CSV table of C-alpha atoms in Angstrom, one decimal:
chain,number,residue,atom,x,y,z
A,1,UNK,CA,0.0,0.0,0.0
A,2,UNK,CA,1.4,3.4,-0.9
A,3,UNK,CA,1.9,6.2,1.5
A,4,UNK,CA,-0.7,8.9,1.7
A,5,UNK,CA,0.8,12.4,2.1
A,6,UNK,CA,-2.0,14.6,3.3
A,7,UNK,CA,-0.1,17.7,4.5
A,8,UNK,CA,-2.0,20.1,2.3
A,9,UNK,CA,-5.4,18.7,3.2
A,10,UNK,CA,-4.7,18.8,6.9
A,11,UNK,CA,-3.4,22.3,6.6
A,12,UNK,CA,-6.5,23.4,4.7
A,13,UNK,CA,-8.7,21.8,7.4
A,14,UNK,CA,-6.8,23.6,10.2
A,15,UNK,CA,-6.8,26.8,8.3
A,16,UNK,CA,-10.6,26.7,7.9
A,17,UNK,CA,-11.1,26.2,11.6
A,18,UNK,CA,-8.7,29.0,12.5
A,19,UNK,CA,-10.4,31.3,10.0
A,20,UNK,CA,-13.7,30.5,11.6
A,21,UNK,CA,-12.3,31.3,15.0
A,22,UNK,CA,-10.4,34.5,13.9
A,23,UNK,CA,-12.6,36.8,15.9
A,24,UNK,CA,-12.3,34.9,19.2
A,25,UNK,CA,-10.1,36.1,22.0
A,26,UNK,CA,-6.7,34.8,23.0
A,27,UNK,CA,-5.7,31.2,22.4
A,28,UNK,CA,-9.2,30.5,21.0
A,29,UNK,CA,-8.2,32.1,17.8
A,30,UNK,CA,-4.5,31.1,17.7
A,31,UNK,CA,-4.2,27.5,18.8
A,32,UNK,CA,-5.9,24.8,16.7
A,33,UNK,CA,-7.1,22.6,19.5
A,34,UNK,CA,-8.8,25.3,21.5
A,35,UNK,CA,-10.1,26.9,18.3
A,36,UNK,CA,-11.6,23.6,17.3
A,37,UNK,CA,-13.3,23.3,20.7
A,38,UNK,CA,-14.6,26.8,20.4
A,39,UNK,CA,-15.9,26.2,16.9
A,40,UNK,CA,-18.0,23.2,18.1
A,41,UNK,CA,-19.3,25.2,21.0
A,42,UNK,CA,-20.1,28.2,18.9
A,43,UNK,CA,-22.0,26.1,16.4
A,44,UNK,CA,-23.9,24.3,19.1
A,45,UNK,CA,-24.9,27.6,20.8
A,46,UNK,CA,-26.0,29.0,17.4
A,47,UNK,CA,-28.3,26.1,16.9
A,48,UNK,CA,-29.9,26.4,20.3
A,49,UNK,CA,-30.2,30.2,20.0
A,50,UNK,CA,-32.0,30.0,16.7
A,51,UNK,CA,-34.8,28.3,18.5
A,52,UNK,CA,-34.6,30.6,21.5
A,53,UNK,CA,-34.9,33.6,19.1
A,54,UNK,CA,-38.2,32.2,17.9
A,55,UNK,CA,-39.4,31.8,21.5
A,56,UNK,CA,-38.3,35.4,22.5
A,57,UNK,CA,-40.1,36.9,19.5
A,58,UNK,CA,-43.3,35.1,20.3
A,59,UNK,CA,-43.2,36.4,23.9
A,60,UNK,CA,-42.6,39.9,22.6
A,61,UNK,CA,-45.6,39.6,20.2
A,62,UNK,CA,-47.8,38.3,23.0
A,63,UNK,CA,-46.8,41.2,25.3
A,64,UNK,CA,-47.6,43.7,22.6
A,65,UNK,CA,-51.0,42.2,21.8
A,66,UNK,CA,-51.8,42.0,25.4
A,67,UNK,CA,-51.0,45.7,26.0
A,68,UNK,CA,-53.2,46.7,23.0
A,69,UNK,CA,-56.0,44.4,24.2
A,70,UNK,CA,-55.9,45.7,27.8
A,71,UNK,CA,-56.2,49.3,26.5
A,72,UNK,CA,-59.6,48.3,25.3
A,73,UNK,CA,-60.6,46.4,28.3
A,74,UNK,CA,-60.0,42.8,27.1
A,75,UNK,CA,-57.4,40.3,28.2
A,76,UNK,CA,-55.1,38.6,25.8
A,77,UNK,CA,-56.5,35.2,26.3
A,78,UNK,CA,-60.1,36.3,25.7
A,79,UNK,CA,-59.1,38.2,22.6
A,80,UNK,CA,-57.4,35.2,21.1
A,81,UNK,CA,-60.4,33.1,22.1
A,82,UNK,CA,-62.7,35.5,20.3
A,83,UNK,CA,-60.5,35.7,17.3
A,84,UNK,CA,-60.7,31.9,16.8
A,85,UNK,CA,-64.4,31.9,17.6
A,86,UNK,CA,-65.0,34.4,14.8
A,87,UNK,CA,-62.7,32.4,12.5
A,88,UNK,CA,-60.1,35.2,12.2
A,89,UNK,CA,-56.9,33.3,11.7
A,90,UNK,CA,-54.2,35.9,12.1
A,91,UNK,CA,-50.9,34.8,13.6
A,92,UNK,CA,-49.4,36.6,16.6
A,93,UNK,CA,-46.7,38.4,14.5
A,94,UNK,CA,-49.4,40.1,12.3
A,95,UNK,CA,-51.5,40.9,15.3
A,96,UNK,CA,-48.5,42.5,17.1
A,97,UNK,CA,-47.8,44.6,13.9
A,98,UNK,CA,-51.3,45.8,13.8
A,99,UNK,CA,-51.4,46.6,17.5
A,100,UNK,CA,-48.1,48.4,17.9
A,101,UNK,CA,-47.4,51.2,15.5
A,102,UNK,CA,-50.6,53.2,15.6
A,103,UNK,CA,-52.5,53.5,18.8
A,104,UNK,CA,-55.6,54.9,17.0
A,105,UNK,CA,-55.8,52.1,14.6
A,106,UNK,CA,-55.3,49.1,16.9
A,107,UNK,CA,-58.6,49.2,18.8
A,108,UNK,CA,-60.7,48.7,15.7
A,109,UNK,CA,-60.0,44.9,15.3
A,110,UNK,CA,-60.4,44.4,19.0
A,111,UNK,CA,-63.7,46.3,19.1
A,112,UNK,CA,-65.1,44.5,16.1
A,113,UNK,CA,-64.2,41.1,17.5
A,114,UNK,CA,-65.7,41.8,20.9
A,115,UNK,CA,-68.8,43.3,19.4
A,116,UNK,CA,-69.4,40.2,17.2
A,117,UNK,CA,-68.9,37.9,20.1
A,118,UNK,CA,-71.2,39.8,22.5
């Protein structure tokens, strides 16, 4: 069996990892072993935080919808219940966009939903 010389491939592999870790502090950007560990950790945290970002935005949207609903004397849960009861299928992102920017415009959907339900 012939000998495999893989110096260039190994160098390219190490260079890619060190390039990924170039913005890290201290040895995490200079030494291959610690840079390799930090790359794995960074990618794992990025994966987890992508899901956490979705969770945080949903909480923000719910808080904004709740604030707009309470201005009009309705709780968030009763408003969502009335929305689904009237078959208005708007997601929370859209509802938050309607509720937030213009305070004069936001009560209208809330009033209409509550009037139809009552």
